[in-house]
Short mmCIF file of N, CA and C in Angstrom, two decimals:
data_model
loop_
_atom_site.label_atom_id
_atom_site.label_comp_id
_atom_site.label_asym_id
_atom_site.label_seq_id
_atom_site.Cartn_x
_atom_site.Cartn_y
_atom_site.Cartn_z
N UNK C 1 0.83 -1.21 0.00
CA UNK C 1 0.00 0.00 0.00
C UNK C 1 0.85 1.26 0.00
N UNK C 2 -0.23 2.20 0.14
CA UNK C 2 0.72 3.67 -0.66
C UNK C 2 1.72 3.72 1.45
N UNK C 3 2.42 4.81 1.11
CA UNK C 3 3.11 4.97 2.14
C UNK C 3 2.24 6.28 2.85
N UNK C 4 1.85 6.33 4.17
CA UNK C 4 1.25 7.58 4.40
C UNK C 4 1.83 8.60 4.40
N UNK C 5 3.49 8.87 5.03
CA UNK C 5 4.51 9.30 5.65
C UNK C 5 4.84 9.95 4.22
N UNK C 6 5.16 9.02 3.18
CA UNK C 6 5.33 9.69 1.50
C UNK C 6 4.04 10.54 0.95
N UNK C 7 2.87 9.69 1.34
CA UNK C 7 1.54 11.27 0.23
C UNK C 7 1.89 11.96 1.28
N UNK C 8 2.08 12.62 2.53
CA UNK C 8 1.73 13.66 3.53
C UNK C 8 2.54 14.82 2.81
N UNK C 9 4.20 13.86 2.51
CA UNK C 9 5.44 14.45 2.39
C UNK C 9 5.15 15.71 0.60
N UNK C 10 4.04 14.58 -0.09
CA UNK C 10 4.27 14.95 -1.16
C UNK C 10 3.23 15.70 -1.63
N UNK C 11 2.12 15.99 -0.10
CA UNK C 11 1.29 17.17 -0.28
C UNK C 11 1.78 18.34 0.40
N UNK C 12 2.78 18.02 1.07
CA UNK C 12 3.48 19.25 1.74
C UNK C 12 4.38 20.12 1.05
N UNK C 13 5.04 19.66 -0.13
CA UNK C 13 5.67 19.75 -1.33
C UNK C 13 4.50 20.54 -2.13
N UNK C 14 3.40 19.86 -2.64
CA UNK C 14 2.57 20.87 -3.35
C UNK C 14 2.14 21.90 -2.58
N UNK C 15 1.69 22.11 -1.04
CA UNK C 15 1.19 23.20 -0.74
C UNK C 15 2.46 24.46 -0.90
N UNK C 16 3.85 23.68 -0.72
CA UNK C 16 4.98 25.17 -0.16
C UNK C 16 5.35 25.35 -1.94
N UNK C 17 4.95 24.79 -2.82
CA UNK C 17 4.94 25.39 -3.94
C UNK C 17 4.25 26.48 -4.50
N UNK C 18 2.87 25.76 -3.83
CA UNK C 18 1.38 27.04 -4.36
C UNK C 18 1.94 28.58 -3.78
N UNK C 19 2.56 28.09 -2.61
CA UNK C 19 2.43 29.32 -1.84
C UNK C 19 3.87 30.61 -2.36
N UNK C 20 3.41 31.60 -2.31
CA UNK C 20 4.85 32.71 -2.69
C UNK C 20 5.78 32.22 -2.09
N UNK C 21 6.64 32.75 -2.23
CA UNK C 21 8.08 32.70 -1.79
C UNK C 21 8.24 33.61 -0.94
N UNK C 22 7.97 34.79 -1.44
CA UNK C 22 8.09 36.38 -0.70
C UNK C 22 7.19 36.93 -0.40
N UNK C 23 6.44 36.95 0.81
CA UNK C 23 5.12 37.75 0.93
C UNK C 23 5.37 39.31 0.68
N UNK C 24 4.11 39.63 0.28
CA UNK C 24 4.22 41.03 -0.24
C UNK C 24 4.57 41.89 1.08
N UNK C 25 5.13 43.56 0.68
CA UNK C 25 5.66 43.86 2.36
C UNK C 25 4.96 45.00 1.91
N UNK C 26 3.71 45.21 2.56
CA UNK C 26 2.75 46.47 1.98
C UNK C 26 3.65 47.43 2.51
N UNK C 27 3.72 47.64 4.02
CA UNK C 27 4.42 48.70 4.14
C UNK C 27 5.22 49.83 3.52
N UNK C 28 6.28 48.80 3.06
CA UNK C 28 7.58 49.04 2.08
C UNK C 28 7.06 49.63 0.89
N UNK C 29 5.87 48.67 0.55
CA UNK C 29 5.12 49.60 -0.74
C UNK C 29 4.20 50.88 -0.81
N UNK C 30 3.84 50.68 0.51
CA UNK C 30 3.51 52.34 0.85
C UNK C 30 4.53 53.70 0.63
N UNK C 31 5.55 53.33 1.29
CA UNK C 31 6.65 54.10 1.63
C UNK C 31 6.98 54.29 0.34
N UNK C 32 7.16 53.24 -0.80
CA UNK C 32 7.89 53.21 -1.99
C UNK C 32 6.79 53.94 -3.00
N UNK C 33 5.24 54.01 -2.58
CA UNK C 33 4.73 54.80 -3.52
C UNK C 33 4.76 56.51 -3.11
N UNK C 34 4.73 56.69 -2.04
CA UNK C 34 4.36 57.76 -0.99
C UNK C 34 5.64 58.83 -1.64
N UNK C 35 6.94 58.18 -2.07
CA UNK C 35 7.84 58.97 -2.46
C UNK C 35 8.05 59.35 -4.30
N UNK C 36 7.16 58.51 -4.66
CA UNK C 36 6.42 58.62 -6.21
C UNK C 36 7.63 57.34 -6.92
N UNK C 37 7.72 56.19 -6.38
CA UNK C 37 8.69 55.73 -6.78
C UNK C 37 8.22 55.05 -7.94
N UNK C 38 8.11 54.92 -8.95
CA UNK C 38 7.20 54.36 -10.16
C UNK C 38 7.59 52.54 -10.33
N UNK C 39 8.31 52.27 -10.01
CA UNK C 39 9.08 50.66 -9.84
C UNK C 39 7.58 50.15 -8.76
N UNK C 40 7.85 50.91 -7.66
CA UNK C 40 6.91 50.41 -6.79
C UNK C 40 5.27 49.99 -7.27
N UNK C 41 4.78 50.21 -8.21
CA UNK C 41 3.72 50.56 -8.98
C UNK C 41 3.25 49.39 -9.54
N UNK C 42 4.55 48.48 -10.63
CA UNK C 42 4.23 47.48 -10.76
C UNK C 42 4.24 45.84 -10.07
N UNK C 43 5.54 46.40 -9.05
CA UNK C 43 5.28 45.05 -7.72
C UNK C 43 4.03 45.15 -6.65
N UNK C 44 3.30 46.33 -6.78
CA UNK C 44 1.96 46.22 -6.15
C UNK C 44 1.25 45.56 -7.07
N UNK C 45 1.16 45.99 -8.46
CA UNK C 45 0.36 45.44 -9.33
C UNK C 45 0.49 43.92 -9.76
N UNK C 46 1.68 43.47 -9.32
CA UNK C 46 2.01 41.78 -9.73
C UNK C 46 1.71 41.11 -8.55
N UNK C 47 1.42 41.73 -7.11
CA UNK C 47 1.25 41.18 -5.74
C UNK C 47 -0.39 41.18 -6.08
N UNK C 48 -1.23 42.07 -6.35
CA UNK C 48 -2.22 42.30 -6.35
C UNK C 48 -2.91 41.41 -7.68
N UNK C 49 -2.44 41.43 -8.73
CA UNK C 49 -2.84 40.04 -9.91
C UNK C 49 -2.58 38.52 -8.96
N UNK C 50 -1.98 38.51 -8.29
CA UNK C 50 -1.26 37.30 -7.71
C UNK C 50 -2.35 36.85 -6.21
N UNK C 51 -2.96 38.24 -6.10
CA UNK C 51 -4.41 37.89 -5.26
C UNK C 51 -3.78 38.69 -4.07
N UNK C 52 -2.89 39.07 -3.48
CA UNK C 52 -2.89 39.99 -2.22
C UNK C 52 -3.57 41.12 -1.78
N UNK C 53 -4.57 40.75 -1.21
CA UNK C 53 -5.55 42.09 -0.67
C UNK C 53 -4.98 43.61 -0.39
N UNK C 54 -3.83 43.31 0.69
CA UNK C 54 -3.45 44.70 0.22
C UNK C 54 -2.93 45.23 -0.50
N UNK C 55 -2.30 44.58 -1.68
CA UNK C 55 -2.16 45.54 -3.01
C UNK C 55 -3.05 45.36 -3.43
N UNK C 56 -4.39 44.57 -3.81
CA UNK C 56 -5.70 45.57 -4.42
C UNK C 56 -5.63 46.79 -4.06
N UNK C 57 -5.58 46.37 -2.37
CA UNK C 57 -6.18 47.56 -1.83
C UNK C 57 -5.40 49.01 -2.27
N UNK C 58 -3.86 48.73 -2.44
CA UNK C 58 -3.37 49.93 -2.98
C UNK C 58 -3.53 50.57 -4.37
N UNK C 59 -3.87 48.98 -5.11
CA UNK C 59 -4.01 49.45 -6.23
C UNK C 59 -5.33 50.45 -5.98
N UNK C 60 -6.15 49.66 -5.65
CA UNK C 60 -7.73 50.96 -5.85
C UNK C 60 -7.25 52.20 -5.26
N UNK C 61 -6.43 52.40 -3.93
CA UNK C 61 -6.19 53.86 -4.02
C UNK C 61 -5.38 54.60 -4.81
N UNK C 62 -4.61 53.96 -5.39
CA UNK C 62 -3.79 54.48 -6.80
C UNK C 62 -4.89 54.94 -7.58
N UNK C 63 -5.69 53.75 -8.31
CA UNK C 63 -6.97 54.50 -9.07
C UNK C 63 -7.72 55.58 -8.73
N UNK C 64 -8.17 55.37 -7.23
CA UNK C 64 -8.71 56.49 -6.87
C UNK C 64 -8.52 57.73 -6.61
N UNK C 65 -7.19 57.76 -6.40
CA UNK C 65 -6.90 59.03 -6.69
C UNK C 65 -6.18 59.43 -8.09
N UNK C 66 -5.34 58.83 -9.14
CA UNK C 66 -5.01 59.07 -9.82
C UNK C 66 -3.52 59.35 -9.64
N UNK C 67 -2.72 58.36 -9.09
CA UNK C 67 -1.64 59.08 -8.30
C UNK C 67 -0.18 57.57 -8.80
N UNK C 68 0.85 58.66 -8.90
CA UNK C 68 2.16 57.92 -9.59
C UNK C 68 2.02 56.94 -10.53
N UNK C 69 1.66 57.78 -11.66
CA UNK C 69 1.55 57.68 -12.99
C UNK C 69 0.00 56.30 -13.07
N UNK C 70 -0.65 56.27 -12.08
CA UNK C 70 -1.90 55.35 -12.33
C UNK C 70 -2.96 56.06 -12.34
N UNK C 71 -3.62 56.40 -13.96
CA UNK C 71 -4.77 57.34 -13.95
C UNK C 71 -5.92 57.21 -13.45
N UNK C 72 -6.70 58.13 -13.18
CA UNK C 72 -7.85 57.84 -12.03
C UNK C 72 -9.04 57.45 -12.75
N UNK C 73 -9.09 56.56 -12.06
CA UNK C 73 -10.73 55.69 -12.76
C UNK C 73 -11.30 54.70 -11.70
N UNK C 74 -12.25 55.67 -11.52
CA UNK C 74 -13.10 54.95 -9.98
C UNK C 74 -13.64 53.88 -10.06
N UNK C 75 -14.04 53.40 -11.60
CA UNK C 75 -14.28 51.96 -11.77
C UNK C 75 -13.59 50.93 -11.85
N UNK C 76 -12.14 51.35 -11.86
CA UNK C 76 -11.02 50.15 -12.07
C UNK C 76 -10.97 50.53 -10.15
N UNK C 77 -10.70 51.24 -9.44
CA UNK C 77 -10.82 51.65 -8.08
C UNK C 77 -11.78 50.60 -7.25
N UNK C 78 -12.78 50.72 -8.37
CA UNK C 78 -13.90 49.82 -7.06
C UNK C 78 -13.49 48.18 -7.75
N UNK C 79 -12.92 48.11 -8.24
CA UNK C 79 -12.94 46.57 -9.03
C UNK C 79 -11.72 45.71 -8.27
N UNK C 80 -10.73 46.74 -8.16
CA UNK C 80 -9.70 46.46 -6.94
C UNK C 80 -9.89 46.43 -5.39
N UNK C 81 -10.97 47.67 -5.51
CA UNK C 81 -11.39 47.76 -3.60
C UNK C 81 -12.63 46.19 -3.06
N UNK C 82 -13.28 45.76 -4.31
CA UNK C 82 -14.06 44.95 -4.09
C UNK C 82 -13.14 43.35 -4.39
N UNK C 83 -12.05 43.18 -4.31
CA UNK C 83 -11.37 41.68 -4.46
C UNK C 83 -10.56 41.81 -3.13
N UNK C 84 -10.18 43.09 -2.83
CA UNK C 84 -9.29 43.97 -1.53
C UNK C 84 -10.22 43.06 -0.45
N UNK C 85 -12.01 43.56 -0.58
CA UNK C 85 -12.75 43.52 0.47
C UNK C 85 -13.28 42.17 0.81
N UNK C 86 -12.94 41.41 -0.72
CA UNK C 86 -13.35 39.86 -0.56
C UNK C 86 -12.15 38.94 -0.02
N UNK C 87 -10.87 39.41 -0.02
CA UNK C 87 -9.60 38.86 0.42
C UNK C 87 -10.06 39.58 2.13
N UNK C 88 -10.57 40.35 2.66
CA UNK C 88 -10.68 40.80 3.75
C UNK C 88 -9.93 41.46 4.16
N UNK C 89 -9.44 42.73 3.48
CA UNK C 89 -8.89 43.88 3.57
C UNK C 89 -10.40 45.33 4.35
N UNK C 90 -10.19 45.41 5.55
CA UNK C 90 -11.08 46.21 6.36
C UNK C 90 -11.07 47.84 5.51
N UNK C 91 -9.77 48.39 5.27
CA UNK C 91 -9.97 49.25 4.44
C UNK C 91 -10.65 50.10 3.18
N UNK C 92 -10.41 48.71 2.41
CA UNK C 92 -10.55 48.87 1.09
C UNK C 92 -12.41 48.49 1.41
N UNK C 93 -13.17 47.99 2.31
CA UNK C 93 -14.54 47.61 2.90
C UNK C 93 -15.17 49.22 3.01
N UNK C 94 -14.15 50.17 3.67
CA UNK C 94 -14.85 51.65 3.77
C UNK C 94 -14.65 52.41 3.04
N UNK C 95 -13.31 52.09 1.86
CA UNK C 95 -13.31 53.32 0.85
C UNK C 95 -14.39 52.79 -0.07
N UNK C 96 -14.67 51.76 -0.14
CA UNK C 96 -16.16 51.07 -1.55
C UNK C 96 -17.11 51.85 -0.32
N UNK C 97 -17.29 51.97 0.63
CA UNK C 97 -18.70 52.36 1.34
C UNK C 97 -18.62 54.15 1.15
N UNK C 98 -17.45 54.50 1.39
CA UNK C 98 -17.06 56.22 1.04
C UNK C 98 -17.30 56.25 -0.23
N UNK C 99 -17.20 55.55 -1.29
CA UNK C 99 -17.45 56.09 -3.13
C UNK C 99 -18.80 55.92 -3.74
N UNK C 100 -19.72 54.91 -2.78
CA UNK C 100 -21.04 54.42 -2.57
C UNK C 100 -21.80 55.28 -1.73
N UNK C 101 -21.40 56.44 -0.75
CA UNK C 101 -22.10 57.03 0.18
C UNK C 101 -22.23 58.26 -0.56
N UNK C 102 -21.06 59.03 -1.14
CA UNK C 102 -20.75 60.19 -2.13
C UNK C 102 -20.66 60.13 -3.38
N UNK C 103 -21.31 59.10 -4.07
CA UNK C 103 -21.82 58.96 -5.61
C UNK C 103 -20.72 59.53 -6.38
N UNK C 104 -19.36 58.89 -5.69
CA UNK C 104 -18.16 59.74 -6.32
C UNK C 104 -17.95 58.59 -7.66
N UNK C 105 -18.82 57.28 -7.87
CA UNK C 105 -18.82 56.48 -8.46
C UNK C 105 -19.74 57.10 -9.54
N UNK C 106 -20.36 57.68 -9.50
CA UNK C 106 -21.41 58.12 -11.19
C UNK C 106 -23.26 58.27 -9.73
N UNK C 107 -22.82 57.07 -9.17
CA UNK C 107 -24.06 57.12 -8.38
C UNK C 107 -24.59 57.34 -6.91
N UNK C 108 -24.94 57.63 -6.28
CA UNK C 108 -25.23 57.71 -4.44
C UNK C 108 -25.91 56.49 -4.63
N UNK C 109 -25.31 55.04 -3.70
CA UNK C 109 -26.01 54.22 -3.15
C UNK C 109 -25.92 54.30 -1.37
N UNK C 110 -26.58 54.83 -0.76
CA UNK C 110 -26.40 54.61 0.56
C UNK C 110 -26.62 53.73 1.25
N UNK C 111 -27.84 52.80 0.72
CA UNK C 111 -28.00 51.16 1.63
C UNK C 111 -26.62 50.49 1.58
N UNK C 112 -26.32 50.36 -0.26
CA UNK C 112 -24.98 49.66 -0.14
C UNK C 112 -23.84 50.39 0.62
N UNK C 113 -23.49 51.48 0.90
CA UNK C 113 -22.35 52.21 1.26
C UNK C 113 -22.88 51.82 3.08
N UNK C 114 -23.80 51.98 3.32
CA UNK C 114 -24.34 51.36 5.32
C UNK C 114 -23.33 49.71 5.52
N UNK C 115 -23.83 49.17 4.33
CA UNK C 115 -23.35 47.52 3.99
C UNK C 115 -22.25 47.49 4.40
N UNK C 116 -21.78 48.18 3.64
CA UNK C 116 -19.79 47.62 3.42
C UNK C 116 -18.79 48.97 4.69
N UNK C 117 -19.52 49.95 5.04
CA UNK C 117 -19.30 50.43 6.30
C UNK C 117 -19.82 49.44 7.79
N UNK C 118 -20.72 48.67 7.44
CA UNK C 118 -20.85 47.78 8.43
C UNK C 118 -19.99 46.61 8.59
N UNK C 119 -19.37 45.97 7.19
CA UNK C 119 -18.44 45.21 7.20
C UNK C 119 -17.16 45.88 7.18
N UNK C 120 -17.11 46.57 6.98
CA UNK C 120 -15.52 47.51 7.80
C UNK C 120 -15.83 47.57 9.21
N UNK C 121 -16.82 47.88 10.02
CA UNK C 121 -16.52 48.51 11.42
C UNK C 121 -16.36 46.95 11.74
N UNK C 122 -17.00 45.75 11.34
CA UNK C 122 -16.99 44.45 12.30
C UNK C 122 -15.60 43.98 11.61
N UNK C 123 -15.09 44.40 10.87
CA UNK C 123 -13.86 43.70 10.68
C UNK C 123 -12.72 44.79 11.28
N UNK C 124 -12.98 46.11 11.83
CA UNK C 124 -12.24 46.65 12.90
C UNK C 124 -11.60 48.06 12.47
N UNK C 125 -12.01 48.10 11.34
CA UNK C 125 -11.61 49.40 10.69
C UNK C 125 -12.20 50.98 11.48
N UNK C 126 -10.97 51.48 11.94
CA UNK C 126 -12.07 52.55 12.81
C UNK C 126 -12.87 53.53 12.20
N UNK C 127 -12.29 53.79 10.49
CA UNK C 127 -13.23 54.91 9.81
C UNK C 127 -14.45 54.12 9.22
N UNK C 128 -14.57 53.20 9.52
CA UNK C 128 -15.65 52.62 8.89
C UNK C 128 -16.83 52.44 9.93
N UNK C 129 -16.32 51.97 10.92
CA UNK C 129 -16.98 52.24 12.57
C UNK C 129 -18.16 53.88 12.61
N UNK C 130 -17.01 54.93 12.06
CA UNK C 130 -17.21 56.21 12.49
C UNK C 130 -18.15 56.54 11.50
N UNK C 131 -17.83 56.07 9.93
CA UNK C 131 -18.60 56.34 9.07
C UNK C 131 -19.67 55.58 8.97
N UNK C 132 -20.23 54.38 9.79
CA UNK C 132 -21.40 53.66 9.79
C UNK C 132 -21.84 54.17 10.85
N UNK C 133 -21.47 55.02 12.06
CA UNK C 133 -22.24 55.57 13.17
C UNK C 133 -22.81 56.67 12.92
N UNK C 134 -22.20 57.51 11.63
CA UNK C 134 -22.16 59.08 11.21
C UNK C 134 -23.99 58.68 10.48
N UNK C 135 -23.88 57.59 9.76
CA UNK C 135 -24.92 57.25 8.76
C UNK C 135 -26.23 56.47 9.80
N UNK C 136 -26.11 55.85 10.54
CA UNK C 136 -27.02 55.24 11.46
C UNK C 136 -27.33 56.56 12.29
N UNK C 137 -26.74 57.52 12.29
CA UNK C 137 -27.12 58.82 13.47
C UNK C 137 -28.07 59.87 12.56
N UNK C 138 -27.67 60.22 11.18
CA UNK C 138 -28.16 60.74 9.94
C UNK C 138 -29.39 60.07 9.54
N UNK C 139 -29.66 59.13 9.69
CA UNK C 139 -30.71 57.62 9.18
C UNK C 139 -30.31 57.67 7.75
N UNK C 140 -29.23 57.21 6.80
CA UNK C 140 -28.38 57.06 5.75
C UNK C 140 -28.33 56.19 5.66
N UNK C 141 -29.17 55.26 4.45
CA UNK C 141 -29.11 54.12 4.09
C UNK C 141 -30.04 53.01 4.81
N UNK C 142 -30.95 53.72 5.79
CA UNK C 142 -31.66 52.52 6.62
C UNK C 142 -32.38 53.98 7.57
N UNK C 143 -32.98 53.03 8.53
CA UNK C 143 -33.34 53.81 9.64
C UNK C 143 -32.59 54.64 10.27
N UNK C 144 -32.84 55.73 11.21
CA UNK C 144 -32.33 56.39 12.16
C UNK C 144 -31.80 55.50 13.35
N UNK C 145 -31.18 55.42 13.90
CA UNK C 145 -30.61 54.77 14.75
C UNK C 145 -29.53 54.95 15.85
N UNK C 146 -29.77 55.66 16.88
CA UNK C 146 -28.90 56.31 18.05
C UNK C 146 -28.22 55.58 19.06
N UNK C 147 -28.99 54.15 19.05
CA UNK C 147 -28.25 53.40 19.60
C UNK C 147 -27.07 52.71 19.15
N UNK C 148 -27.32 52.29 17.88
CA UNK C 148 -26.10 51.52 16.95
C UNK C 148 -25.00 52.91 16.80
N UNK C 149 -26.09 54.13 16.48
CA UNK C 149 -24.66 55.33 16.27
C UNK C 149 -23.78 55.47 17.60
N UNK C 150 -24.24 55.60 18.48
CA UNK C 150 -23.38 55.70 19.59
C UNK C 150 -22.58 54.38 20.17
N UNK C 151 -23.24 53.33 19.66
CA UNK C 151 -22.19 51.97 19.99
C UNK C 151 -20.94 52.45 19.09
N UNK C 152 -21.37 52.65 17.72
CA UNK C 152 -20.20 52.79 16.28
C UNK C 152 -19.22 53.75 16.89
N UNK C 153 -19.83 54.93 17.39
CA UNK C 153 -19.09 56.05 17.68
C UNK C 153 -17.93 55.71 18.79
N UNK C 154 -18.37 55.12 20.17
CA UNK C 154 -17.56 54.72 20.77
C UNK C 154 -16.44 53.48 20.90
N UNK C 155 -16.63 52.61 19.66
CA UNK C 155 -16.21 51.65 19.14
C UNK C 155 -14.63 52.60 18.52
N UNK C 156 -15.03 53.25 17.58
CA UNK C 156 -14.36 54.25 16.82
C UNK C 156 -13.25 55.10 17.98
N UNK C 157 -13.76 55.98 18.75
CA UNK C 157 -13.38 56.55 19.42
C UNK C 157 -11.61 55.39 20.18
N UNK C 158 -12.71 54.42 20.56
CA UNK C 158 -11.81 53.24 21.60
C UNK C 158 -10.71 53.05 20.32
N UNK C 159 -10.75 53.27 19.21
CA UNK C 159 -9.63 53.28 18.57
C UNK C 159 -8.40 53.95 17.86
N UNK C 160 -9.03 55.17 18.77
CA UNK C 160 -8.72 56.93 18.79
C UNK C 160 -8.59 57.49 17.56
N UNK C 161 -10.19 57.53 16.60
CA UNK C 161 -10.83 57.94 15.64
C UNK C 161 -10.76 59.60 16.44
N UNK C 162 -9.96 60.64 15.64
CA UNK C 162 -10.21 61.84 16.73
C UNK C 162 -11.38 62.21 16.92
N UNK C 163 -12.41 62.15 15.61
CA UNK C 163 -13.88 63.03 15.61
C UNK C 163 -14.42 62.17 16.61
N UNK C 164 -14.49 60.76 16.66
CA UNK C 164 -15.24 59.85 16.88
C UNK C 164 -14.54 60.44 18.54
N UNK C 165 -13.49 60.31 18.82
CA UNK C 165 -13.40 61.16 20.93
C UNK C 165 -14.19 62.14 20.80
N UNK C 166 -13.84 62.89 19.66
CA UNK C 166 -14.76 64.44 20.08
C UNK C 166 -16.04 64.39 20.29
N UNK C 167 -16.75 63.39 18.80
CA UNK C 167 -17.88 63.40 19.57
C UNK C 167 -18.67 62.92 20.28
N UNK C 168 -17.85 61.48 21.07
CA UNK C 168 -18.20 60.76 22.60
C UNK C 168 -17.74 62.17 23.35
N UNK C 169 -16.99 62.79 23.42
CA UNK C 169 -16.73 64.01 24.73
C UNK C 169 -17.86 65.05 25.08
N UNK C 170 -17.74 65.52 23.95
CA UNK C 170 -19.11 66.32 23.53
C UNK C 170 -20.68 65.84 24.09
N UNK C 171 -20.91 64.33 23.86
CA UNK C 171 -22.16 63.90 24.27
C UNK C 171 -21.77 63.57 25.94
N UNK C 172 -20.62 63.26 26.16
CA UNK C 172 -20.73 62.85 27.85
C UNK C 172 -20.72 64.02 28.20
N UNK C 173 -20.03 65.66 28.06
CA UNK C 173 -20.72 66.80 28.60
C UNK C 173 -22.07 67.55 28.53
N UNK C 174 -22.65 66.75 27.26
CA UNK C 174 -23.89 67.52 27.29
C UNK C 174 -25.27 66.27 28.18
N UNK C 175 -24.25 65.01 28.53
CA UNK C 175 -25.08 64.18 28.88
C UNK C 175 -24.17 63.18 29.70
N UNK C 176 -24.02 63.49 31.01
CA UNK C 176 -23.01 62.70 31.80
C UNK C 176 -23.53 61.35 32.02
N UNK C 177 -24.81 60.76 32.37
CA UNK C 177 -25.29 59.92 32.22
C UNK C 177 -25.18 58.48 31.41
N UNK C 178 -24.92 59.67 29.83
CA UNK C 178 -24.57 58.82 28.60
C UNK C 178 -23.09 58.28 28.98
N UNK C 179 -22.38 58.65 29.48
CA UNK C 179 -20.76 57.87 29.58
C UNK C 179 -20.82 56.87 30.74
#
C-alpha cells in the first residue's frame, strides 16, 4: 500500500509550492509609492494580480486618486477595492462604502455604502466604525438609529478615531449619564 509518511510528504511539497516565496511587504510599498517611486507601482500590481488584498487595496487607491503615474478611474478603483474587500482587507470595505455614500462612483447608493461600512466597522476598521455611526445617526441608508450610532461612535473613538473622541466628549458633557 501507498506509504502515508510519503503522500503527507508529497502534499506538503505541493502546498509550499502554491504558496509565494516572498510575501508582499505592503508597508515598504507604501513608503515606496508615498515617495512617487514608479518601480513600486508594478510590484503592487504583480502582488495584487497574484491575489494579495493589500495591493488591491493599494491598487484601488492608486486608481482612486489618480496618483504615480496610475490614472484615475473609480471603476477600475472599485474593481480592486471589491477583491481587496473579498480577500478581507477592512480598508478597502470603507473606501467602496465612502465612493457608494458620495456617488463619487457616477451614483449615491447609501443602503450599499451602510453595507460595506458595516463590514468595515466588524472587521475593525475605525473609519468605517465612524462612518457607519455618522450614517445610522443621519438615518443614511436605513433607519435612524442612536443606539447603533453611539455603539459605532464609541467603538471608533476606543480606537482613537479623533472626531469619533470628540464626539463621545461632547455627548458625555452635554449628557453625563450617557458615559
Amino acid at each position: 500500500g501507498m506509504n502515508i509518511k510519503r503522500v503527507m510528504a508529497s502534499v506538503c511539497a505541493v502546498m509550499l509550492c502554491a504558496s509565494p516565496v516572498f510575501a508582499f511587504d505592503a508597508a515598504g510599498a507604501k513608503a515606496r509609492l508615498r515617495a512617487g517611486d514608479m518601480g513600486a507601482v508594478s510590484s503592487v500590481r504583480e502582488a495584487a494580480a497574484s491575489g494579495d488584498a493589500s495591493a488591491q487595496y493599494l491598487m484601488g487607491v492608486l486608481y482612486e486618486r489618480g496618483d504615480v503615474g496610475v490614472p484615475k478611474d473609480v471603476s477600475r478603483a472599485i474593481e480592486f477595492y471589491r477583491l481587496a474587500a473579498l480577500g478581507g482587507d477592512a480598508k478597502a470595505m470603507s473606501n467602496l462604502g465612502t465612493i457608494y455614500a458620495t456617488g463619487e462612483s457616477g451614483d449615491v447608493d447609501e443602503a450599499r455604502a451602510l453595507s460595506m461600512f458595516h463590514m468595515a466597522a466588524k472587521a475593525g476598521d475605525a473609519t468605517g466604525m465612524f462612518n457607519l455611526a455618522s450614517m445610522y445617526k443621519a438615518g443614511r441608508g436605513g433607519p435612524k438609529d442612536m443606539d447603533e450610532a453611539w455603539f459605532w461612535y464609541r467603538r471608533a473613538a476606543e480606537l482613537d478615531h479623533a472626531v469619533a473622541l470628540y464626539n463621545v466628549a461632547m455627548e458625555c458633557q452635554k449628557r453625563p449619564r450617557f458615559c
